[in-house]
mmCIF file of C-alpha atoms in Angstrom:
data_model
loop_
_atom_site.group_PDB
_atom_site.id
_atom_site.type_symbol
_atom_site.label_atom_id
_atom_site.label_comp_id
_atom_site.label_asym_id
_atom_site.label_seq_id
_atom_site.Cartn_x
_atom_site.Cartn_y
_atom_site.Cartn_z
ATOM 1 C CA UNK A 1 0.000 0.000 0.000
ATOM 2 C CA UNK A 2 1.277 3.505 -1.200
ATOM 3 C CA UNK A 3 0.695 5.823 1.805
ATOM 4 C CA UNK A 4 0.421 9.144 -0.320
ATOM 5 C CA UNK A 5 2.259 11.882 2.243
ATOM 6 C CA UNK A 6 4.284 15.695 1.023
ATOM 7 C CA UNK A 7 7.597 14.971 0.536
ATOM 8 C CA UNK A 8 8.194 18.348 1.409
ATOM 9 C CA UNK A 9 6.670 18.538 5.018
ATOM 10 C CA UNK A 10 6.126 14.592 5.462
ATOM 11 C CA UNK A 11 2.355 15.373 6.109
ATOM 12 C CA UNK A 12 -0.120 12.269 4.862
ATOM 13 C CA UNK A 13 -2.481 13.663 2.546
ATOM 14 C CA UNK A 14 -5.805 11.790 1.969
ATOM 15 C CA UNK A 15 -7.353 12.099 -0.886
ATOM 16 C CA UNK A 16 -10.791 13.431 -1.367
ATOM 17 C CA UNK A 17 -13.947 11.320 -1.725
ATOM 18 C CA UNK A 18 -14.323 10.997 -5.940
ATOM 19 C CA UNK A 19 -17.750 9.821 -5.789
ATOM 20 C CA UNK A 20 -20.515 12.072 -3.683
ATOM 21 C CA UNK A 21 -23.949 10.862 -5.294
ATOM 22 C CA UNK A 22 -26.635 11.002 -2.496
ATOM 23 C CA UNK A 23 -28.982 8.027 -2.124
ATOM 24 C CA UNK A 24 -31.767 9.931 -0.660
ATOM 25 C CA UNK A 25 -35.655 9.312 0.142
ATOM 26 C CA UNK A 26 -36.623 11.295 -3.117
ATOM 27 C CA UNK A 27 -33.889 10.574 -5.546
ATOM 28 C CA UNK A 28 -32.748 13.962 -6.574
ATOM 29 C CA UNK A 29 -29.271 12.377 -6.934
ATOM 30 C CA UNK A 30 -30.954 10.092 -8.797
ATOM 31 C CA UNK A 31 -30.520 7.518 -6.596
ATOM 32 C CA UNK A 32 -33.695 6.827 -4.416
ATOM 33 C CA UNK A 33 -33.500 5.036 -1.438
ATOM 34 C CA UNK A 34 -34.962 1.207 -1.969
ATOM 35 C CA UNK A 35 -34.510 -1.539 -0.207
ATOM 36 C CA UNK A 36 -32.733 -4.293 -1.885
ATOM 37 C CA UNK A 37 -31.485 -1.786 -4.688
ATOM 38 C CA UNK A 38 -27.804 -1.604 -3.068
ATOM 39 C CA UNK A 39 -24.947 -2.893 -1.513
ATOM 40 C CA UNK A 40 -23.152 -1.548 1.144
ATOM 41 C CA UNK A 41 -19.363 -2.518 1.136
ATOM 42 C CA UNK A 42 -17.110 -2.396 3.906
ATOM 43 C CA UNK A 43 -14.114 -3.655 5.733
ATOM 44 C CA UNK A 44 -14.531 -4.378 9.425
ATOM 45 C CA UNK A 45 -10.810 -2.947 10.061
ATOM 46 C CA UNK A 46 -11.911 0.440 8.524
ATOM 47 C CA UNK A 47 -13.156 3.385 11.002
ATOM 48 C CA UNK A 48 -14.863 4.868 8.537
ATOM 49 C CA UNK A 49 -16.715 2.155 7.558
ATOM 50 C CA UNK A 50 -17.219 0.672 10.473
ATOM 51 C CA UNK A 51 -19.424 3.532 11.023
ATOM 52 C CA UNK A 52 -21.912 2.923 8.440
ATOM 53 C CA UNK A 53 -22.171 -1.002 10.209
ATOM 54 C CA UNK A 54 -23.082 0.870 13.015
ATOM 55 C CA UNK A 55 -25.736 2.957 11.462
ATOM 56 C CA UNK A 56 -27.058 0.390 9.590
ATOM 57 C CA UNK A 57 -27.524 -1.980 12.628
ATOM 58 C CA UNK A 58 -29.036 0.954 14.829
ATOM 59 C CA UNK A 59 -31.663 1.800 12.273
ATOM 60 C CA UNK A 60 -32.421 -1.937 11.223
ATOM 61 C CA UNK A 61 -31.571 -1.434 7.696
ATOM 62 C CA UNK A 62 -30.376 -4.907 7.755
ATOM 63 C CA UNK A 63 -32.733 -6.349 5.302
ATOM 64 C CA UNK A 64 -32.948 -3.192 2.967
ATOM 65 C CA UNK A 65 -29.429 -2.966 2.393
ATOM 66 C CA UNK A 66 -27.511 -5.613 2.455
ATOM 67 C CA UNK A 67 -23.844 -5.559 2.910
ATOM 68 C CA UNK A 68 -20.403 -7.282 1.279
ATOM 69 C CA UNK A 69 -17.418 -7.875 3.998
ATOM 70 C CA UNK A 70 -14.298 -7.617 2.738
ATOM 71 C CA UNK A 71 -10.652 -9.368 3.257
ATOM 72 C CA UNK A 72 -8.694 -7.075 5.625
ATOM 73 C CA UNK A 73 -5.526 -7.594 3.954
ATOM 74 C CA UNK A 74 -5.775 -5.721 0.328
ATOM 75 C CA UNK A 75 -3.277 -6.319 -2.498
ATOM 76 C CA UNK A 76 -2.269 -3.561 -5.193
ATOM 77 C CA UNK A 77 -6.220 -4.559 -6.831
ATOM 78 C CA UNK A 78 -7.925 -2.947 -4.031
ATOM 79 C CA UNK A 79 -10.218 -4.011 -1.607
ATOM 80 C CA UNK A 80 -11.173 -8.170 -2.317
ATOM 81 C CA UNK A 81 -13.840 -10.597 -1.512
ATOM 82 C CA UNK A 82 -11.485 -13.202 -0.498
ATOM 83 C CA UNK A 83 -13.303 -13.950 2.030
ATOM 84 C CA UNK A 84 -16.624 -15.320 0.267
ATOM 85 C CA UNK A 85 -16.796 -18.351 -1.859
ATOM 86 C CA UNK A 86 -15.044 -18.533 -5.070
ATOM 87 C CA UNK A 87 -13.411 -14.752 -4.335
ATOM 88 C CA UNK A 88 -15.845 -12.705 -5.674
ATOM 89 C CA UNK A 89 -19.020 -10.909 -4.116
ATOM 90 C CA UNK A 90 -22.238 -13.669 -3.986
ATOM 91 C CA UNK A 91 -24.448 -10.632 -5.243
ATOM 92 C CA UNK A 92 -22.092 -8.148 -6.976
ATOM 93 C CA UNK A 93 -20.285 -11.402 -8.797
ATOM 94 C CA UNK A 94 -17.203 -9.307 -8.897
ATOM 95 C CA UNK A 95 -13.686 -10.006 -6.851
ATOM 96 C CA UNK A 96 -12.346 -6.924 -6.033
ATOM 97 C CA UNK A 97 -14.516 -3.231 -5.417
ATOM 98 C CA UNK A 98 -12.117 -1.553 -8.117
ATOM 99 C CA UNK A 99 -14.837 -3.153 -10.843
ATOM 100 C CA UNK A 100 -17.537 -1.127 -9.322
ATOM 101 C CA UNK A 101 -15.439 2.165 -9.224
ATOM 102 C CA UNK A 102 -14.354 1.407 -12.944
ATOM 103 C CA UNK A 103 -17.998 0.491 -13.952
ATOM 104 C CA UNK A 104 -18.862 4.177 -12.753
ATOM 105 C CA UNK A 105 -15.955 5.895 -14.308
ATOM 106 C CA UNK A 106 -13.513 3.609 -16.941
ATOM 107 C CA UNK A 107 -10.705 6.602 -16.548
ATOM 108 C CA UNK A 108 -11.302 6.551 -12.755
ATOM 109 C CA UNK A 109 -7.451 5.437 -11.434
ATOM 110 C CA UNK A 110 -7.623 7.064 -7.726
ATOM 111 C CA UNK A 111 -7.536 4.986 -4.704
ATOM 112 C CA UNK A 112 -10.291 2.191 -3.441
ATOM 113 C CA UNK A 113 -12.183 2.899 -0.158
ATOM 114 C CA UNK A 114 -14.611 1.776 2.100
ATOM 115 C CA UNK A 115 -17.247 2.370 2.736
ATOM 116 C CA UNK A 116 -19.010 2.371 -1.080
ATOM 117 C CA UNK A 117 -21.871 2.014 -1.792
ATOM 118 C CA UNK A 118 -22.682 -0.089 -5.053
ATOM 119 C CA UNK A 119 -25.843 0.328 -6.993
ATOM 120 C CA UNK A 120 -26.501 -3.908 -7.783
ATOM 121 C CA UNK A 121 -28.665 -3.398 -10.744
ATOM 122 C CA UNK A 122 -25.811 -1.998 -12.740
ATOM 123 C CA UNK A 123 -22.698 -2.901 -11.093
ATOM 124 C CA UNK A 124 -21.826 0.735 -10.185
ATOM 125 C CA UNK A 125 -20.196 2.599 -7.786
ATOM 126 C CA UNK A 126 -22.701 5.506 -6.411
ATOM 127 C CA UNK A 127 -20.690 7.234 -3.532
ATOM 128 C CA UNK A 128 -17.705 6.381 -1.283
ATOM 129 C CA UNK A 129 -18.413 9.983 0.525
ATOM 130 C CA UNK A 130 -17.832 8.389 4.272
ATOM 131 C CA UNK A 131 -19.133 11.615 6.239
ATOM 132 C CA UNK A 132 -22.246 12.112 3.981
ATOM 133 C CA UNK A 133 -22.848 7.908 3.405
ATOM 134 C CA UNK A 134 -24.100 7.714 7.113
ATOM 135 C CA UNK A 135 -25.861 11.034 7.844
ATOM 136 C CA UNK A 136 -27.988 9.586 4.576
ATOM 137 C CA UNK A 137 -28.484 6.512 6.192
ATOM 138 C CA UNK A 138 -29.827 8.399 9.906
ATOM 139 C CA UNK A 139 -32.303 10.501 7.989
ATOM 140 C CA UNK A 140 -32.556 9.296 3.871
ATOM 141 C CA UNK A 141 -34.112 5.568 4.851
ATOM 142 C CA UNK A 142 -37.368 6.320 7.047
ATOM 143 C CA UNK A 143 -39.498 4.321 5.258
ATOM 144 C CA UNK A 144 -36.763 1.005 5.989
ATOM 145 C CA UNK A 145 -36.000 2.120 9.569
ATOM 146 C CA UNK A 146 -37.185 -0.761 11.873
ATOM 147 C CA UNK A 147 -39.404 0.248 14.617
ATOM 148 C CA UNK A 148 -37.773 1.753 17.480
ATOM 149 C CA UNK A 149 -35.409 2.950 15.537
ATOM 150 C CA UNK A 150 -33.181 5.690 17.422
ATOM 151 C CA UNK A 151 -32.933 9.221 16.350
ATOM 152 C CA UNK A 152 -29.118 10.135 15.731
ATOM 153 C CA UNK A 153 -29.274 12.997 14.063
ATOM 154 C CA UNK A 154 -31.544 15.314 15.460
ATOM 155 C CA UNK A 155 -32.449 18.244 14.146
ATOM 156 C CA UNK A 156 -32.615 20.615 17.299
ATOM 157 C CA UNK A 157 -28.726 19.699 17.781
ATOM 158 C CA UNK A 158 -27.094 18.753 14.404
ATOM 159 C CA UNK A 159 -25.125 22.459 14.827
ATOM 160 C CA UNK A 160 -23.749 21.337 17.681
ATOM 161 C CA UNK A 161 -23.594 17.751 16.580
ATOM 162 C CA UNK A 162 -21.632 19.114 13.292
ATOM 163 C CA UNK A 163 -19.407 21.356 15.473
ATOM 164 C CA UNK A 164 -17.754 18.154 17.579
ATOM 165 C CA UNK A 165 -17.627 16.306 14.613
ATOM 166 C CA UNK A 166 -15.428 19.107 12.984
ATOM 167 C CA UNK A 167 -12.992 18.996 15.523
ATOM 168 C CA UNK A 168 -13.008 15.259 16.441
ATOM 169 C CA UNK A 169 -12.639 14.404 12.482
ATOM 170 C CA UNK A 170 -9.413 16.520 12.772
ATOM 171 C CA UNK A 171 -7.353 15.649 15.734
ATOM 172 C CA UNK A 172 -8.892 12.337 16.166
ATOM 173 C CA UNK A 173 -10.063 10.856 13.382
ATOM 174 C CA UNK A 174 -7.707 12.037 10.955
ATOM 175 C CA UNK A 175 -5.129 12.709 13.626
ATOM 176 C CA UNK A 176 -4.075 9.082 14.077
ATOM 177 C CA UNK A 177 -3.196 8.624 10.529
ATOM 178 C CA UNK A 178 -1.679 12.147 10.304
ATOM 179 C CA UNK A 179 0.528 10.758 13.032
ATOM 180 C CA UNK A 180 0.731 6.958 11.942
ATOM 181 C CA UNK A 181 1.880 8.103 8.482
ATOM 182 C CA UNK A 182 3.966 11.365 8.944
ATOM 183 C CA UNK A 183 7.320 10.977 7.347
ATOM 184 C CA UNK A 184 9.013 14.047 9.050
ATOM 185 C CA UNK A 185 8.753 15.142 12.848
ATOM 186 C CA UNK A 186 7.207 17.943 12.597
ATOM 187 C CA UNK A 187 4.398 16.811 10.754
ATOM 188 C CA UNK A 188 4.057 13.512 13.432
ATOM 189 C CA UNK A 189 4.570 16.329 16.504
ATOM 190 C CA UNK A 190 1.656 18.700 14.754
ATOM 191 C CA UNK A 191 -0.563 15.622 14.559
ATOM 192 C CA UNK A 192 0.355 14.130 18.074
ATOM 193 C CA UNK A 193 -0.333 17.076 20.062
ATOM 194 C CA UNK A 194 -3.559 17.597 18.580
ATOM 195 C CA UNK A 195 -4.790 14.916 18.707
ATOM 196 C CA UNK A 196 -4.118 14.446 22.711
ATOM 197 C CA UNK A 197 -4.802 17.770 23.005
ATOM 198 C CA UNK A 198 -8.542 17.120 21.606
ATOM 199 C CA UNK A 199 -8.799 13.846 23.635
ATOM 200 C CA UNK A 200 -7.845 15.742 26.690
ATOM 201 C CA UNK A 201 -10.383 18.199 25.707
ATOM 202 C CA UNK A 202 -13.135 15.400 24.941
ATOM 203 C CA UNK A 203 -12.425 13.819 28.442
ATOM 204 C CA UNK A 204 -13.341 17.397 30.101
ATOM 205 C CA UNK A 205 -16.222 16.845 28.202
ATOM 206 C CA UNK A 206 -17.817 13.561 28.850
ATOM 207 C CA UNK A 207 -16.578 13.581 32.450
ATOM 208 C CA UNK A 208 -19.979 15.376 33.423
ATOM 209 C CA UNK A 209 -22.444 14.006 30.879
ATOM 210 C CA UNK A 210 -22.580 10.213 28.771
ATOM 211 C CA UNK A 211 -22.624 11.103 25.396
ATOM 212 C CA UNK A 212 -20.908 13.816 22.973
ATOM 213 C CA UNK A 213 -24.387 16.264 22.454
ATOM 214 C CA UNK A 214 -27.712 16.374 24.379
ATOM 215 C CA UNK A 215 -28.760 12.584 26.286
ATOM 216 C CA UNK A 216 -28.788 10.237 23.779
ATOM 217 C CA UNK A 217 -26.608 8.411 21.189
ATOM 218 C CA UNK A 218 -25.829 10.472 18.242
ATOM 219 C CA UNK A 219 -23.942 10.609 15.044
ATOM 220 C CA UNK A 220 -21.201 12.341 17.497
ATOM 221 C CA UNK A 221 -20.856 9.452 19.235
ATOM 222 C CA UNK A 222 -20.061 6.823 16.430
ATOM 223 C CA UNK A 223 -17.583 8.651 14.611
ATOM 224 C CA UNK A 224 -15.507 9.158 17.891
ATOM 225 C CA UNK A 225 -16.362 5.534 18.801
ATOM 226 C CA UNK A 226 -14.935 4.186 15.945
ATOM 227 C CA UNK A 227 -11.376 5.666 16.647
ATOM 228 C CA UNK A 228 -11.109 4.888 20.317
ATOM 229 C CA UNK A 229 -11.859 1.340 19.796
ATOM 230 C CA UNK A 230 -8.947 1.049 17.573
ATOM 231 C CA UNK A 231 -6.568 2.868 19.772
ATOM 232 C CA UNK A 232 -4.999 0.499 21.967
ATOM 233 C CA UNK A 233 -4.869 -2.047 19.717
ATOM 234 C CA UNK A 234 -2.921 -0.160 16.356
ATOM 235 C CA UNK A 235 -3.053 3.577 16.895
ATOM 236 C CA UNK A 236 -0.981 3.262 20.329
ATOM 237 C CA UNK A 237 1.634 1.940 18.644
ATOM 238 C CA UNK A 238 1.578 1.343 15.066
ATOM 239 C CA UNK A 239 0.176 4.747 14.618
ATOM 240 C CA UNK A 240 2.838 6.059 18.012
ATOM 241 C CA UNK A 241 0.117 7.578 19.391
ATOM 242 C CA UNK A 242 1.783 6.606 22.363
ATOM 243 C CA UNK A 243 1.307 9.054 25.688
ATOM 244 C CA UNK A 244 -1.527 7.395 26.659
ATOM 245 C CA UNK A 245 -3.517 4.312 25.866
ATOM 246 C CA UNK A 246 -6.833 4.194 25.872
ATOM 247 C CA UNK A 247 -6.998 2.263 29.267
ATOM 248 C CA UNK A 248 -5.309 4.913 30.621
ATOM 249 C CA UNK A 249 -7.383 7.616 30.150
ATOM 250 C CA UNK A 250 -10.333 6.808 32.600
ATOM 251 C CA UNK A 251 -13.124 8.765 31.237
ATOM 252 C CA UNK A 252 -12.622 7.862 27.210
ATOM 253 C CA UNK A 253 -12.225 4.216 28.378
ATOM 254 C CA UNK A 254 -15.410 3.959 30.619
ATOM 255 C CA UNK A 255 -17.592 5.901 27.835
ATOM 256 C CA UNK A 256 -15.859 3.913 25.463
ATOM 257 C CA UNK A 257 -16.504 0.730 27.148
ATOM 258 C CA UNK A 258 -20.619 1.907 27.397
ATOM 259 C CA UNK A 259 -20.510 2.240 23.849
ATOM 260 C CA UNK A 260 -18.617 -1.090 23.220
ATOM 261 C CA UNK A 261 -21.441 -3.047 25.331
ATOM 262 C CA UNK A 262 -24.700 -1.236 23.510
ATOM 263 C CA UNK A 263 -25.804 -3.077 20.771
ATOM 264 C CA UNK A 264 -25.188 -2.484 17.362
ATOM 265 C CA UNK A 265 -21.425 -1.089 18.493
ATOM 266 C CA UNK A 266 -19.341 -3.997 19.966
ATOM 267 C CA UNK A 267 -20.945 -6.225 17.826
ATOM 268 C CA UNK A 268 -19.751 -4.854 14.636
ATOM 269 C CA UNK A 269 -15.898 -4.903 15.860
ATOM 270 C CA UNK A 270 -13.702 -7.442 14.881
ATOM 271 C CA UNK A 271 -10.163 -6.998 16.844
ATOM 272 C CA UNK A 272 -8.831 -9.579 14.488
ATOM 273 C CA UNK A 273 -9.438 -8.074 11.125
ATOM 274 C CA UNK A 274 -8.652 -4.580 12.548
ATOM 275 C CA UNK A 275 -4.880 -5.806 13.671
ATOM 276 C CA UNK A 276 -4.061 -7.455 11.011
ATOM 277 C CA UNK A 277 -5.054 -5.041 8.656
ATOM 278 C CA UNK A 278 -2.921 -2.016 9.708
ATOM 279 C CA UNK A 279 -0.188 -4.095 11.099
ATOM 280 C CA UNK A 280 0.071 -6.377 7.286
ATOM 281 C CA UNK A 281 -1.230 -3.847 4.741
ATOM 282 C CA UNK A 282 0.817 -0.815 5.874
ATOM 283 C CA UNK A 283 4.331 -2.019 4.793
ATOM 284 C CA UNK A 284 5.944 1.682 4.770
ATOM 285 C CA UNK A 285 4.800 1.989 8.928
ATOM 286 C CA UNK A 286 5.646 -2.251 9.977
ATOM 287 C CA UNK A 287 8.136 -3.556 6.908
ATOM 288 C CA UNK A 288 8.377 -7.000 8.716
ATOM 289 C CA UNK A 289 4.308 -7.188 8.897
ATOM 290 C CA UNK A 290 4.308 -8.987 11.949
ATOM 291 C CA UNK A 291 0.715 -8.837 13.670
ATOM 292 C CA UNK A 292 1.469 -7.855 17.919
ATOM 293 C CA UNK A 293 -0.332 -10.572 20.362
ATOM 294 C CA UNK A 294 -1.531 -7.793 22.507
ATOM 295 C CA UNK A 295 -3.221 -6.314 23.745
ATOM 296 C CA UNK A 296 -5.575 -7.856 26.036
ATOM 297 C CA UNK A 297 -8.988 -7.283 25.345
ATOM 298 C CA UNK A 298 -11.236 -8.871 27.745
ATOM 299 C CA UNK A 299 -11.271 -5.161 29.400
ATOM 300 C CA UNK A 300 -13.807 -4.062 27.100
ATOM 301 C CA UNK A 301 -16.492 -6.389 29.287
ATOM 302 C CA UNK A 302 -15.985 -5.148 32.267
ATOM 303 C CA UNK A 303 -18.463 -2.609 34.322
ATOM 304 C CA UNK A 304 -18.342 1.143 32.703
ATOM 305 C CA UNK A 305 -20.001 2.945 35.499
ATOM 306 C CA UNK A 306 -21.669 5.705 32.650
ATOM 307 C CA UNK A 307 -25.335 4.725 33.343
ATOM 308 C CA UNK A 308 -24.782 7.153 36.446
ATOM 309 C CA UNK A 309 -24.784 10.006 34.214
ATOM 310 C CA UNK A 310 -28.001 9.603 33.477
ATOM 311 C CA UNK A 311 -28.952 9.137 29.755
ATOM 312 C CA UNK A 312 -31.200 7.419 27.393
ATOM 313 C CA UNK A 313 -28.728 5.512 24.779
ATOM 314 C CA UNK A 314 -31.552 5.031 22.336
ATOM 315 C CA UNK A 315 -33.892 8.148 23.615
ATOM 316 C CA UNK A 316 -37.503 6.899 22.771
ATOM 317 C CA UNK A 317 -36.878 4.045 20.491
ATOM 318 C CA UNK A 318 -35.272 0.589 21.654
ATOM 319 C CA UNK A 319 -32.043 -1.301 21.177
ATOM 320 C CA UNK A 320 -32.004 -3.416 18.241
ATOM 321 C CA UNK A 321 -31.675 -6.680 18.062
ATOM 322 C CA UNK A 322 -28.973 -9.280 17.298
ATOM 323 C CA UNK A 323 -27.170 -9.373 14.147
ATOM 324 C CA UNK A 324 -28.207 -11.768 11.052
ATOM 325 C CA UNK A 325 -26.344 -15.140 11.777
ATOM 326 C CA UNK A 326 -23.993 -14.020 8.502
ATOM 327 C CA UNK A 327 -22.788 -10.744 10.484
ATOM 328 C CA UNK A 328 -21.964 -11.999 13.796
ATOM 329 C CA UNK A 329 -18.733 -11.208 14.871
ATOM 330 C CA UNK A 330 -16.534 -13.952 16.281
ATOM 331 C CA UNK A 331 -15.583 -14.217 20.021
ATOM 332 C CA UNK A 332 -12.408 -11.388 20.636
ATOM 333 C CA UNK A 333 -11.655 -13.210 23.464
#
């Protein structure tokens, strides 16, 4: 994997999301949201796709969009579906997601990511834009949503909810991999001290309440979730993110732990695929590609303490239920 940084200031640069249709309840994109229309592809070691598994569980969009798991470890082909019969998608028939960006666009030659979304009919890409794919899936899908379905965008707060997302996107989310992949000091120093400057900040924050904005579970919530629940186990030190692990920082580990035990969040992490992901694909960061042992993760069960703050994880709807017997997770431990 090609880690694209500035050989000038040794700052990663990520490239910007090529493909921004919306899928939205009335199609001005030209893509309506139907159920059974698309596939959602992912890879379970990806934050930012592990974010749209956890929107799509929390809504119950399970049976209106399906979704295509792929192998952690990519090759120079992109992402592949090594990991299903015969190596290629059971639905999409194709073996790696690069056919669905090239069906969209023949000259497209930028990178792969998850998560895309691929339109089955025509074996398209229609958008791989990450930040917009899940606020489309909280508020695009009504008519899919199972009952109970929770709220996470809501409108009274999405300023505020937009606000921590800003800043949490760029010292945290991004900061890791700013970090992870800086190729000159400075660059990894810039990105370090943000990014424990905006945990530090986040801690302050969640010390007196359970989640990020207002009493429930919002949007605010997965995209930070997402990134803590990798720390320990690549950003710490693959990434040298390394004054604190997560387990040391009480408050970020307890509210991450609540998170971790609500449904539709721990159940869509898988340790295993995560690890050997960074620690085998990123050959510039770990050239021998050995995959670490540690650390131990039986932490993430034990007793958070959060439901003292008060709180409603899923306001007026209700937790939903287990996963389809294809999704479920392995045992981590």
């Amino acid at each position: 994997m090609t880690i694209p940084t500035d050989p000038e200031t040794g700052e990663f640069k990520r490239a910007p999301n090529r493909f921004t249709a919306r899928i939205t309840a009335d199609g001005a994109d030209g893509w309506p949201a139907e159920a059974g229309r698309y596939r959602l592809v992912v890879s379970r070691a990806c934050p930012w796709a592990s974010r749209a598994l956890i929107v799509r569980r929390l809504m119950g969009l399970e049976e209106a969009l399906s979704v295509a798991i792929a192998d952690p470890i990519q090759d120079e082909r992109s992402w592949r579906f090594t990991l299903d019969p015969g190596g290629r998608d059971p639905v999409l028939g194709i073996e790696f997601l690069g056919e669905a960006y090239r069906a969209a666009d023949p000259d497209y030659d930028g990178g792969i990511s998850v998560p895309a979304i691929v339109d089955i009919p025509s074996g398209k890409l229609v958008t791989n834009d990450y930040p917009q794919i899940t606020l489309d899936l909280d508020t695009q899908w009504g008519a899919h949503y199972r009952d109970g379905a929770p709220d996470l965008y809501p409108e009274a707060l999405r300023d505020e909810i937009d606000e921590i997302n800003r800043s949490v996107h760029r010292d945290v989310n991004a900061g890791v991999y700013e970090a992870g992949f800086a190729t000159k000091q400075s660059a990894y120093d810039d990105a370090y001290r943000r990014l424990f400057a905006q945990l530090d900040e986040l801690s302050e924050r969640l010390a007196g309440q359970r989640y990020l904005v207002g009493d429930t579970i919002t949007e605010a919530d997965i995209r930070l979730f997402t990134t803590l629940v990798r720390f320990d186990a690549v950003y710490h030190g693959h990434f040298k993110c390394n004054r604190n692990k997560l387990t040391e920082m009480p408050v970020l580990w307890a509210y991450a732990r609540d998170l971790f035990q609500t449904p539709g969040f721990g159940d869509t992490v898988d340790f295993d695929h995560v690890k050997r992901h960074y620690y085998q694909v990123h050959e510039q960061v770990n050239p021998t590609r050995i995959v670490p042992n540690g650390p131990d993760l039986s932490g993430w069960a034990q007793p958070h303490g959060r439901a003292d703050l008060g709180g409603r994880p899923f306001g007026d709807g209700t937790p939903p239920g287990p996963p389809p017997p294809d999704e479920v997770v392995p045992p981590q431990w």
